[in-house]
CSV table of C-alpha atoms and ligand atoms in Angstrom, one decimal:
chain,number,residue,atom,x,y,z
T,1,MET,CA,8.8,21.4,-22.1
T,2,ALA,CA,7.7,23.8,-19.4
T,3,LEU,CA,5.6,21.2,-17.7
T,4,PHE,CA,8.7,19.4,-16.4
T,5,HIS,CA,10.0,22.6,-14.9
T,6,ASN,CA,10.6,21.3,-11.4
T,7,MET,CA,11.7,17.8,-12.2
T,8,GLN,CA,15.0,16.2,-11.3
T,9,CYS,CA,16.7,12.9,-12.0
T,10,VAL,CA,15.6,10.2,-9.5
T,11,ARG,CA,19.1,8.6,-9.6
T,12,CYS,CA,21.4,11.6,-9.1
T,13,SER,CA,19.0,14.5,-8.4
T,14,SER,CA,20.4,16.6,-11.2
T,15,ARG,CA,18.0,19.2,-12.7
T,16,GLN,CA,19.9,19.0,-16.1
T,17,LEU,CA,17.5,16.9,-18.1
T,18,LYS,CA,17.4,16.7,-21.8
T,19,ILE,CA,13.8,16.1,-22.8
T,20,ASP,CA,12.2,15.2,-26.1
T,21,ALA,CA,8.9,13.5,-27.0
T,22,GLN,CA,10.2,10.0,-26.4
T,23,SER,CA,12.6,10.2,-23.5
T,24,ILE,CA,14.3,12.1,-20.7
T,25,GLN,CA,18.0,11.9,-20.4
T,26,CYS,CA,19.9,13.0,-17.4
T,27,GLU,CA,23.0,14.9,-18.5
T,28,ARG,CA,24.9,14.2,-15.4
T,29,CYS,CA,24.5,10.4,-14.8
T,30,VAL,CA,23.4,9.6,-18.4
T,31,THR,CA,20.3,7.6,-17.3
T,32,THR,CA,17.6,7.5,-19.9
T,33,TYR,CA,13.9,7.4,-18.9
T,34,LYS,CA,11.3,6.5,-21.4
T,35,ILE,CA,8.3,8.7,-22.1
T,36,SER,CA,5.4,6.6,-23.2
T,37,HIS,CA,2.1,8.1,-24.3
T,38,GLY,CA,3.1,11.4,-22.7
T,39,VAL,CA,4.1,9.8,-19.4
T,40,PRO,CA,7.7,9.8,-18.1
T,41,ILE,CA,8.4,6.3,-16.7
T,42,LEU,CA,11.1,7.0,-14.1
T,43,PHE,CA,12.4,3.4,-13.9
T,44,PRO,CA,15.3,2.9,-16.3
T,45,ASP,CA,15.1,-0.9,-15.8
T,46,VAL,CA,11.3,-1.3,-16.4
T,47,ILE,CA,10.6,-4.4,-18.5
T,48,THR,CA,7.9,-4.0,-21.2
T,49,GLN,CA,5.9,-6.8,-22.7
T,50,THR,CA,3.5,-6.7,-25.7
T,51,ILE,CA,0.2,-8.4,-25.1
T,52,SER,CA,-0.5,-10.9,-27.9
T,53,GLN,CA,-4.3,-10.5,-27.7
T,54,ASP,CA,-5.5,-7.1,-29.0
T,55,LEU,CA,-8.3,-5.4,-27.0
T,56,PRO,CA,-11.5,-5.8,-29.0
T,57,GLU,CA,-12.9,-2.7,-30.7
T,58,GLU,CA,-16.1,-2.8,-28.7
T,59,ILE,CA,-14.1,-2.7,-25.4
T,60,ILE,CA,-12.0,0.2,-26.6
T,61,GLY,CA,-15.3,2.1,-27.3
T,62,TRP,CA,-16.7,1.1,-24.0
T,63,LEU,CA,-13.5,2.1,-22.2
T,64,GLY,CA,-13.6,5.5,-23.9
T,65,VAL,CA,-17.2,6.0,-22.6
T,66,VAL,CA,-16.4,4.9,-19.1
T,67,MET,CA,-13.4,7.2,-18.9
T,68,ASP,CA,-15.2,10.2,-20.5
T,69,LEU,CA,-12.9,10.3,-23.5
T,70,PRO,CA,-13.9,11.6,-27.0
T,71,ASN,CA,-15.2,8.9,-29.3
T,72,ASP,CA,-12.8,9.7,-32.2
T,73,TYR,CA,-10.5,7.5,-34.2
T,74,GLU,CA,-7.3,9.0,-32.8
T,75,THR,CA,-8.3,8.6,-29.1
T,76,LEU,CA,-9.5,5.1,-29.6
T,77,SER,CA,-6.3,4.0,-31.3
T,78,LYS,CA,-4.3,5.6,-28.5
T,79,LEU,CA,-6.3,3.6,-26.0
T,80,LYS,CA,-5.7,0.4,-28.0
T,81,SER,CA,-2.0,1.1,-28.1
T,82,ILE,CA,-1.9,1.9,-24.3
T,83,PHE,CA,-3.4,-1.5,-23.4
T,84,SER,CA,-1.2,-3.4,-25.8
T,85,THR,CA,1.8,-3.2,-23.4
T,86,THR,CA,2.3,-4.3,-19.8
T,87,TYR,CA,5.1,-3.3,-17.5
T,88,GLN,CA,7.2,-5.0,-14.8
T,89,PHE,CA,9.5,-3.4,-12.3
T,90,GLY,CA,10.8,-6.6,-10.8
T,91,ASP,CA,9.6,-5.6,-7.4
T,92,PHE,CA,6.7,-7.5,-5.8
T,93,LEU,CA,4.9,-4.5,-4.3
T,94,LEU,CA,5.4,-2.2,-7.2
T,95,ASP,CA,4.3,-4.9,-9.7
T,96,ALA,CA,1.1,-5.6,-7.6
T,97,GLU,CA,0.1,-2.0,-8.0
T,98,ASN,CA,0.7,-1.8,-11.7
T,99,ASN,CA,-1.2,-3.2,-14.7
T,100,GLN,CA,-4.4,-3.2,-12.9
T,101,PHE,CA,-6.4,-0.4,-14.4
T,102,LEU,CA,-9.4,-2.5,-15.2
T,103,ASP,CA,-9.3,-4.2,-11.8
T,104,ARG,CA,-9.6,-0.7,-10.3
T,105,LEU,CA,-12.6,0.1,-12.5
T,106,GLN,CA,-14.2,-3.2,-11.4
T,107,ASN,CA,-13.5,-2.4,-7.7
T,108,SER,CA,-15.2,0.9,-8.1
T,109,GLY,CA,-18.4,-0.9,-9.2
T,110,ILE,CA,-18.1,-0.8,-13.0
T,111,ASN,CA,-18.9,-4.1,-14.7
T,112,ILE,CA,-16.1,-5.2,-17.0
T,113,PRO,CA,-17.4,-6.8,-20.2
T,114,GLU,CA,-16.6,-10.5,-20.7
T,115,SER,CA,-14.4,-9.8,-23.7
T,116,ALA,CA,-12.0,-7.6,-21.6
T,117,LYS,CA,-11.7,-9.9,-18.7
T,118,PHE,CA,-8.5,-11.4,-20.0
T,119,LEU,CA,-6.9,-8.1,-19.0
T,120,LEU,CA,-8.0,-8.4,-15.4
T,121,LYS,CA,-5.2,-9.2,-13.1
T,122,THR,CA,-5.8,-12.8,-11.9
T,123,GLN,CA,-5.0,-13.6,-8.4
T,124,THR,CA,-1.3,-14.0,-7.8
T,125,PRO,CA,-1.0,-17.8,-7.7
T,126,ILE,CA,-0.2,-18.6,-4.1
T,127,THR,CA,0.9,-22.1,-4.9
T,128,SER,CA,1.8,-23.3,-8.3
T,129,ALA,CA,2.7,-26.6,-9.9
T,130,THR,CA,6.3,-25.7,-9.4
T,131,ARG,CA,5.6,-25.2,-5.7
T,132,LEU,CA,3.9,-28.5,-5.5
T,133,HIS,CA,6.8,-30.1,-7.1
T,134,GLN,CA,9.2,-28.5,-4.6
T,135,LEU,CA,7.1,-29.8,-1.7
T,136,LEU,CA,7.0,-33.3,-3.1
T,137,GLU,CA,10.8,-33.2,-3.3
T,138,GLN,CA,10.9,-31.9,0.3
T,139,LYS,CA,8.3,-34.5,1.3
T,140,ASN,CA,6.4,-31.8,3.1
T,141,LEU,CA,3.1,-33.5,3.7
T,142,ASN,CA,1.3,-30.7,5.5
T,143,GLN,CA,2.1,-28.2,2.8
T,144,ILE,CA,1.3,-30.6,0.0
T,145,ASN,CA,-2.2,-31.2,1.4
T,146,THR,CA,-2.7,-27.4,1.6
T,147,VAL,CA,-1.7,-27.0,-2.0
T,148,LEU,CA,-4.1,-29.9,-3.0
T,149,ASP,CA,-6.9,-28.3,-1.0
T,150,LYS,CA,-6.4,-25.0,-2.8
T,151,VAL,CA,-6.4,-26.5,-6.3
T,152,GLY,CA,-9.4,-28.6,-5.3
T,153,ALA,CA,-7.7,-31.9,-5.8
T,154,SER,CA,-8.8,-34.8,-3.6
T,155,ALA,CA,-5.7,-36.9,-3.8
T,156,SER,CA,-4.3,-38.6,-0.7
T,157,VAL,CA,-0.6,-38.3,-0.5
T,158,ASN,CA,1.3,-40.7,1.7
T,159,ILE,CA,4.9,-39.7,2.2
T,160,GLU,CA,7.2,-40.6,4.9
T,161,TYR,CA,9.4,-37.8,6.1
T,162,SER,CA,13.0,-38.6,5.4
T,163,SER,CA,14.0,-35.5,7.4
T,164,SER,CA,12.0,-32.9,9.3
T,165,PRO,CA,10.4,-30.2,7.2
T,166,PRO,CA,12.2,-26.8,7.2
T,167,THR,CA,11.5,-24.4,10.1
T,168,PRO,CA,9.4,-21.3,9.2
T,169,ARG,CA,11.6,-18.1,9.5
T,170,TYR,CA,10.3,-14.6,9.8
T,171,ARG,CA,11.5,-11.0,10.6
T,172,TRP,CA,9.5,-8.4,12.4
T,173,ILE,CA,10.1,-5.2,10.4
T,174,LEU,CA,8.2,-2.6,12.3
T,175,ASP,CA,5.1,-2.1,14.5
T,176,TYR,CA,2.5,0.5,15.4
T,177,LEU,CA,2.1,-0.7,19.0
T,178,PRO,CA,1.9,2.0,21.7
T,179,ARG,CA,4.9,1.9,24.1
T,180,ARG,CA,2.5,2.8,27.0
T,181,MET,CA,-0.6,0.6,27.6
T,182,SER,CA,-3.3,0.3,30.2
T,183,ALA,CA,-3.3,-2.8,32.4
T,184,ALA,CA,-5.6,-5.7,31.7
T,185,LYS,CA,-6.8,-4.5,28.3
T,186,VAL,CA,-7.5,-6.5,25.2
T,187,PHE,CA,-6.8,-4.7,21.9
T,188,THR,CA,-5.4,-5.1,18.4
T,189,GLY,CA,-2.3,-3.3,17.2
T,190,ASN,CA,-0.5,-3.5,13.8
T,191,ALA,CA,2.8,-5.2,13.3
T,192,ARG,CA,4.6,-5.9,10.0
T,193,LEU,CA,6.6,-9.0,9.3
T,194,GLU,CA,8.5,-10.6,6.4
T,195,ASN,CA,8.7,-14.3,5.5
T,196,VAL,CA,12.5,-14.8,5.3
T,197,GLY,CA,12.2,-18.6,5.2
T,198,THR,CA,11.8,-21.1,2.4
T,199,ILE,CA,8.2,-22.2,3.2
T,200,PRO,CA,5.0,-20.1,3.2
T,201,LEU,CA,3.5,-18.9,6.5
T,202,SER,CA,0.0,-20.2,6.6
T,203,SER,CA,-2.7,-20.7,9.2
T,204,HIS,CA,-4.3,-23.5,7.2
T,205,THR,CA,-1.9,-26.3,7.6
T,206,ALA,CA,-1.9,-29.3,10.0
T,207,TYR,CA,0.0,-27.2,12.5
T,208,PRO,CA,-1.4,-23.8,11.7
T,209,ILE,CA,1.1,-21.0,12.0
T,210,MET,CA,-0.2,-18.2,14.3
T,211,ILE,CA,1.0,-14.9,15.6
T,212,SER,CA,1.2,-14.7,19.3
T,213,TYR,CA,3.3,-13.2,22.1
T,214,HIS,CA,4.8,-13.6,25.6
T,215,TRP,CA,5.0,-11.0,28.3
T,216,ARG,CA,8.2,-11.0,30.3
T,217,THR,CA,9.7,-8.8,33.1
T,218,LEU,CA,12.8,-6.8,32.2
T,219,ASN,CA,14.8,-9.7,33.7
T,220,GLY,CA,13.2,-12.1,31.3
T,221,GLU,CA,10.9,-13.8,33.7
T,222,VAL,CA,7.7,-15.0,32.0
T,223,ILE,CA,4.5,-13.3,33.2
T,224,THR,CA,2.2,-14.6,30.4
T,225,PHE,CA,3.5,-17.3,28.1
T,226,ASP,CA,0.4,-18.3,26.1
T,227,GLY,CA,-0.7,-15.1,24.4
T,228,HIS,CA,-3.8,-14.7,22.3
T,229,ARG,CA,-3.5,-16.1,18.7
T,230,THR,CA,-3.9,-14.1,15.5
T,231,PRO,CA,-4.2,-16.1,12.3
T,232,PHE,CA,-2.6,-15.0,9.0
T,233,PRO,CA,-5.3,-13.7,6.7
T,234,ILE,CA,-3.5,-15.1,3.6
T,235,GLU,CA,-0.7,-17.6,3.0
T,236,LEU,CA,2.4,-15.5,3.1
T,237,GLY,CA,4.9,-16.7,0.5
T,238,SER,CA,8.7,-16.5,0.9
T,239,GLY,CA,10.0,-12.9,0.6
T,240,ARG,CA,6.6,-11.3,1.1
T,241,GLN,CA,5.7,-8.8,3.8
T,242,LEU,CA,2.4,-8.2,5.6
T,243,THR,CA,1.0,-5.8,8.2
T,244,ILE,CA,-1.4,-7.6,10.5
T,245,PRO,CA,-3.5,-6.3,13.4
T,246,VAL,CA,-2.3,-8.5,16.3
T,247,LYS,CA,-4.6,-9.3,19.3
T,248,ILE,CA,-2.9,-8.6,22.6
T,249,GLU,CA,-3.9,-8.6,26.2
T,250,THR,CA,-1.9,-6.5,28.6
T,251,PRO,CA,-0.7,-7.8,32.0
T,252,SER,CA,-3.1,-7.1,35.0
T,253,GLU,CA,-0.3,-5.5,37.1
T,254,PRO,CA,1.2,-2.1,36.1
T,255,GLY,CA,5.0,-2.2,35.5
T,256,ASP,CA,7.8,-2.2,32.9
T,257,TYR,CA,7.6,-5.3,30.7
T,258,LEU,CA,8.9,-6.8,27.5
T,259,LEU,CA,6.3,-7.8,24.9
T,260,GLU,CA,7.8,-10.6,22.9
T,261,LEU,CA,6.1,-10.9,19.5
T,262,THR,CA,6.5,-14.4,18.1
T,263,LEU,CA,4.9,-17.1,15.9
T,264,LEU,CA,4.0,-20.7,16.7
T,265,GLU,CA,3.0,-23.8,15.0
T,266,GLU,CA,-0.2,-24.6,16.9
T,267,GLY,CA,-0.1,-27.9,18.6
T,268,HIS,CA,3.5,-28.4,17.7
T,269,ARG,CA,6.1,-25.8,18.7
T,270,TRP,CA,6.9,-22.1,19.3
T,271,LEU,CA,9.0,-20.3,16.8
T,272,ASP,CA,10.7,-18.0,19.3
T,273,GLU,CA,14.0,-17.9,17.5
T,274,ASP,CA,12.9,-14.9,15.4
T,275,ALA,CA,10.8,-13.3,18.2
T,276,LYS,CA,11.2,-9.5,18.8
T,277,GLN,CA,11.1,-7.9,22.3
T,278,ILE,CA,9.5,-4.5,22.7
T,279,PRO,CA,9.8,-2.6,26.0
T,280,ILE,CA,6.3,-1.5,27.2
T,281,LYS,CA,5.2,0.5,30.2
T,282,VAL,CA,1.9,-0.9,31.5
T,283,THR,CA,0.0,1.7,33.7
T,284,LYS,CA,-2.9,1.6,36.0
T,285,GLU,CA,-4.2,5.0,34.6
T,286,PRO,CA,-5.9,5.2,31.2
T,287,ILE,CA,-3.5,6.4,28.5
T,288,PRO,CA,-4.2,10.0,27.3
T,289,ASP,CA,-6.1,9.9,24.0
T,290,LEU,CA,-3.9,11.5,21.3
T,291,THR,CA,-7.0,11.9,19.1
T,292,ALA,CA,-8.9,13.9,21.8
T,293,HIS,CA,-9.0,17.2,19.9
T,294,TRP,CA,-9.9,15.5,16.6
T,295,GLN,CA,-13.3,16.1,15.1
T,296,LYS,CA,-15.1,12.7,15.2
T,297,SER,CA,-18.6,11.7,14.2
T,298,ASN,CA,-20.4,8.5,14.7
T,299,GLN,CA,-21.8,8.7,11.2
T,300,PRO,CA,-21.5,5.5,9.2
T,301,PRO,CA,-18.7,5.8,6.6
T,302,ALA,CA,-19.7,8.0,3.6
T,303,ASN,CA,-19.5,6.3,0.2
T,304,TYR,CA,-16.4,6.7,-1.9
T,305,ALA,CA,-17.9,9.3,-4.3
T,306,GLU,CA,-19.3,11.4,-1.5
T,307,ASN,CA,-16.0,11.3,0.3
T,308,GLN,CA,-14.1,12.4,-2.8
T,309,ILE,CA,-16.4,15.4,-3.3
T,310,ALA,CA,-16.2,16.4,0.4
T,311,GLY,CA,-12.5,16.0,0.3
T,312,LEU,CA,-12.1,18.2,-2.8
T,313,ASN,CA,-14.3,21.0,-1.4
T,314,TRP,CA,-12.3,20.9,1.8
T,315,LEU,CA,-9.0,21.0,-0.1
T,316,LYS,CA,-10.2,24.0,-2.2
T,317,ALA,CA,-11.1,25.8,1.0
T,318,GLN,CA,-7.7,25.1,2.5
T,319,LEU,CA,-5.9,26.4,-0.5
T,320,GLN,CA,-8.1,29.5,-0.7
T,321,GLU,CA,-7.0,30.4,2.9
T,322,THR,CA,-3.4,30.8,1.7
T,323,GLY,CA,-4.5,33.8,-0.4
T,324,LYS,CA,-2.5,32.6,-3.4
T,325,SER,CA,-4.1,31.8,-6.8
T,326,GLU,CA,-1.5,29.6,-8.5
T,327,PHE,CA,-0.1,26.6,-6.7
T,328,THR,CA,2.5,23.9,-7.1
T,329,ILE,CA,0.7,20.8,-6.1
T,330,LEU,CA,1.7,17.1,-6.1
T,331,GLU,CA,-0.8,14.3,-6.0
T,332,ILE,CA,0.5,10.8,-5.1
T,333,GLY,CA,-1.5,7.8,-6.2
T,334,GLY,CA,-4.1,9.9,-7.9
T,335,THR,CA,-4.8,7.4,-10.8
T,336,ALA,CA,-6.3,8.7,-14.0
T,337,HIS,CA,-9.1,10.9,-12.6
T,338,SER,CA,-6.7,13.1,-10.7
T,339,MET,CA,-8.1,15.6,-8.2
T,340,LEU,CA,-5.6,18.1,-9.8
T,341,PHE,CA,-7.9,18.5,-12.7
T,342,HIS,CA,-9.8,20.9,-10.4
T,343,PHE,CA,-6.8,23.2,-10.0
T,344,THR,CA,-4.5,25.5,-12.0
T,345,GLY,CA,-0.8,26.0,-11.5
T,346,GLU,CA,2.1,23.6,-11.7
T,347,LEU,CA,0.5,20.2,-11.1
T,348,TYR,CA,2.0,16.7,-10.9
T,349,ASN,CA,0.3,13.4,-10.4
T,350,VAL,CA,2.7,10.6,-9.5
T,351,ASP,CA,1.5,7.0,-9.5
T,352,ILE,CA,3.0,3.6,-10.0
T,353,ASP,CA,0.2,2.4,-12.3
T,354,ILE,CA,1.5,3.3,-15.8
T,355,HIS,CA,-1.8,2.6,-17.7
T,356,ALA,CA,-3.7,4.9,-15.3
T,357,MET,CA,-1.1,7.7,-15.9
T,358,GLN,CA,-1.4,7.3,-19.7
T,359,ILE,CA,-5.2,7.5,-19.6
T,360,GLY,CA,-4.8,10.5,-17.2
T,361,ALA,CA,-2.6,12.2,-19.8
T,362,LEU,CA,-5.2,11.6,-22.5
T,363,LEU,CA,-7.9,13.1,-20.3
T,364,ASN,CA,-5.6,16.1,-19.5
T,365,GLN,CA,-5.2,16.7,-23.2
T,366,HIS,CA,-8.9,16.3,-23.9
T,367,TRP,CA,-10.0,18.7,-21.1
T,368,ASN,CA,-7.1,21.1,-21.8
T,369,LYS,CA,-5.8,20.9,-18.3
T,370,GLN,CA,-2.3,21.4,-16.8
T,371,VAL,CA,-1.6,18.2,-15.0
T,372,GLN,CA,1.6,16.3,-15.7
T,373,PHE,CA,1.2,12.6,-15.1
T,374,ILE,CA,4.4,10.7,-14.1
T,375,CYS,CA,5.1,7.1,-13.3
T,376,ALA,CA,7.5,6.9,-10.4
T,377,ASP,CA,8.1,5.4,-7.0
T,378,ALA,CA,6.8,7.9,-4.5
T,379,HIS,CA,9.7,7.1,-2.2
T,380,THR,CA,12.1,8.6,-4.7
T,381,LEU,CA,10.2,11.6,-6.0
T,382,PRO,CA,11.7,13.4,-9.0
T,383,PHE,CA,11.5,16.8,-7.3
T,384,PRO,CA,13.9,18.9,-5.1
T,385,ASP,CA,13.0,19.5,-1.4
T,386,GLU,CA,10.7,22.4,-0.5
T,387,THR,CA,8.9,22.4,-3.9
T,388,PHE,CA,5.2,22.0,-3.1
T,389,ASP,CA,2.4,24.1,-1.6
T,390,ALA,CA,0.4,21.0,-1.1
T,391,ILE,CA,0.7,17.2,-1.4
T,392,ILE,CA,-2.5,15.2,-1.8
T,393,LEU,CA,-2.9,11.6,-0.8
T,394,SER,CA,-6.4,10.3,-1.5
T,395,ASN,CA,-7.0,6.8,-0.3
T,396,ALA,CA,-3.3,6.2,-0.8
T,397,LEU,CA,-1.3,6.6,2.4
T,398,HIS,CA,-2.1,3.2,3.9
T,399,HIS,CA,-0.6,1.4,0.8
T,400,PHE,CA,2.9,2.4,1.7
T,401,PRO,CA,5.0,-0.3,3.5
T,402,ASP,CA,6.4,2.1,6.2
T,403,VAL,CA,3.8,4.8,6.6
T,404,ARG,CA,5.9,6.9,9.0
T,405,GLN,CA,9.0,6.8,6.9
T,406,PHE,CA,7.0,7.7,3.8
T,407,LEU,CA,5.4,10.7,5.4
T,408,ARG,CA,8.8,12.0,6.6
T,409,THR,CA,10.2,11.5,3.0
T,410,ILE,CA,7.4,13.5,1.3
T,411,ALA,CA,7.2,16.1,4.0
T,412,ARG,CA,10.7,17.2,2.9
T,413,LYS,CA,9.2,18.2,-0.5
T,414,LEU,CA,6.8,20.7,1.2
T,415,ARG,CA,7.5,24.4,1.3
T,416,PRO,CA,7.7,25.6,4.9
T,417,ASP,CA,4.1,26.8,4.8
T,418,GLY,CA,2.9,23.8,2.8
T,419,PHE,CA,0.6,21.0,3.9
T,420,ILE,CA,-0.2,17.4,3.2
T,421,ALA,CA,-3.8,16.6,2.6
T,422,VAL,CA,-4.8,13.0,3.5
T,423,LEU,CA,-8.2,12.2,2.1
T,424,SER,CA,-10.6,9.2,2.2
T,425,GLU,CA,-8.2,7.2,4.3
T,426,PRO,CA,-9.8,4.0,5.7
T,427,VAL,CA,-9.9,3.6,9.5
T,428,GLY,CA,-10.2,0.4,11.6
T,429,HIS,CA,-8.8,-3.1,12.1
T,430,TYR,CA,-10.0,-6.5,11.0
T,431,TYR,CA,-9.4,-9.5,13.3
T,432,GLY,CA,-9.1,-13.1,12.2
T,433,SER,CA,-11.9,-14.0,9.7
T,434,ASN,CA,-13.6,-10.6,10.2
T,435,ILE,CA,-12.1,-9.3,7.1
T,436,SER,CA,-13.9,-7.8,4.0
T,437,PRO,CA,-13.7,-9.9,0.8
T,438,ASP,CA,-12.4,-6.9,-1.1
T,439,PHE,CA,-9.6,-6.4,1.3
T,440,LEU,CA,-8.7,-10.1,1.3
T,441,GLN,CA,-8.7,-10.1,-2.5
T,442,GLU,CA,-6.3,-7.2,-2.6
T,443,LEU,CA,-4.0,-9.0,-0.2
T,444,PHE,CA,-4.1,-12.1,-2.4
T,445,LYS,CA,-3.0,-10.0,-5.4
T,446,GLY,CA,-0.1,-8.7,-3.4
T,447,VAL,CA,-1.3,-5.2,-3.0
T,448,ASN,CA,-0.1,-3.7,0.3
T,449,GLU,CA,-3.4,-3.3,2.0
T,450,GLN,CA,-3.2,-2.1,5.6
T,451,SER,CA,-5.7,-0.5,8.0
T,452,PHE,CA,-5.0,1.7,11.0
T,453,THR,CA,-7.0,2.8,13.9
T,454,LEU,CA,-7.4,6.5,14.8
T,455,ALA,CA,-5.0,6.0,17.7
T,456,GLU,CA,-2.4,4.5,15.3
T,457,TYR,CA,-2.9,7.4,12.9
T,458,ALA,CA,-2.3,9.9,15.7
T,459,ASP,CA,1.0,8.2,16.6
T,460,ILE,CA,2.0,8.0,12.9
T,461,PHE,CA,1.4,11.7,12.2
T,462,CYS,CA,3.1,12.8,15.5
T,463,SER,CA,6.2,10.5,15.1
T,464,SER,CA,6.5,11.7,11.4
T,465,GLY,CA,7.0,15.3,12.8
T,466,LEU,CA,3.7,16.5,11.5
T,467,ILE,CA,0.9,18.4,13.2
T,468,ALA,CA,-2.5,17.0,12.4
T,469,GLU,CA,-6.0,18.5,12.1
T,470,VAL,CA,-8.3,15.6,11.6
T,471,THR,CA,-12.0,14.9,10.8
T,472,ALA,CA,-13.1,11.3,11.0
T,473,ASP,CA,-16.3,9.3,10.7
T,474,GLU,CA,-16.7,5.6,11.5
T,475,GLY,CA,-14.9,4.4,8.4
T,476,SER,CA,-12.6,7.1,7.1
T,477,LEU,CA,-10.4,10.0,8.0
T,478,ARG,CA,-9.4,13.3,6.5
T,479,ALA,CA,-6.2,15.0,7.8
T,480,PHE,CA,-4.5,18.3,7.2
T,481,LEU,CA,-0.8,17.8,8.1
T,482,ARG,CA,1.7,20.7,8.6
T,483,LEU,CA,5.4,20.6,9.5
T,484,MET,CA,6.0,21.1,13.3
B,1,LIG,ZN1,20.9,11.6,-13.1
């Protein structure tokens, strides 16, 4: 199969792959990858499950219409077969992004008929009966009341603590805070943490857990102890990670400081044991704006469809400038209606959502296009370094847990004159309860929603070793990234 020309094994990087209609086998490390409905699934350990309830005929027909597929028996039975299986990777983040094809349709404004709603991904249960049981055993009254609130029960539980409840534990993983800040400024900056303890981190308990900070001198002397509070937007379960814009006020005097990011149980105690100190230079002068040469408009954000069209036209213009006519292009997170349908050459769309890739493969066949749809983790791409003329990320970059590390990883797959196109990327921070319902819903489901400011993007691109040309409006950004 010529289409897999540039592919390599994600385990051992060997190009010696034995490919048939059902599977890909690596001849070096003997790993077998399934091909399902024309889509290689590059996870040897993926767990498949058959759904007991068949998708009703009318829904299949409706889905065909919505997706622009032909209304013939063969296509409709393929659709039925695609949606009869769900997949699990055993990884919280990857699983949250998978099996949610209909959810995505719904998010883009399409009404899902009642009879297909059983396929919508219900909110990840934050607290279950099992959890309640655990809490009862631990006699954790605060948490029990939270659980009861959530399930709408109005029971009063009277428990005497036999021992104190467990201490919340956390780990700061990374942050997007600038290392130079102006004095006496209030701002929000993103930091990412993981719940490494046994109890959820929640701002809706009797002693709400909040994010805060202290300012210290380099000798450890406290300048500001009681920092601003930032609540958790959702209850963060054990083992889960979240990026949160943290509200911070800088000291009034310039100097070298330590910013100590920490948590507290409001009205009870500081949780400084897991705090992280970040050295920060506070200056009197304003900090030079890294985004100064970016093209910025005060236009309200364009809608999603307008953004997509503008992005596509811009991308075509960029590719035309190279003077080539055939390209090797990778789209990451392109779902079924890949932008690559508008191009010719060697085209790969890599996404974690298996159903979306399978529908994409059907569309590709129907429209007689050249796009190869692949289900893989974009951190371990099945291609050698220096393969692509262009890598496209449309409304996808902010979903990766470590955006800088991810950009560095994919930049290695670019040819020296290649570029990364970042399209329709959301811009801005929420604070506290000022968070959109859609965003919150995604967080509940476990999707890695994050949002960055223009200043954070500038730092992200620069520290990933990329030169950025950026156009932005009030709500979204388009960036053309080249290797330095
Ligand atoms: Zn291998």
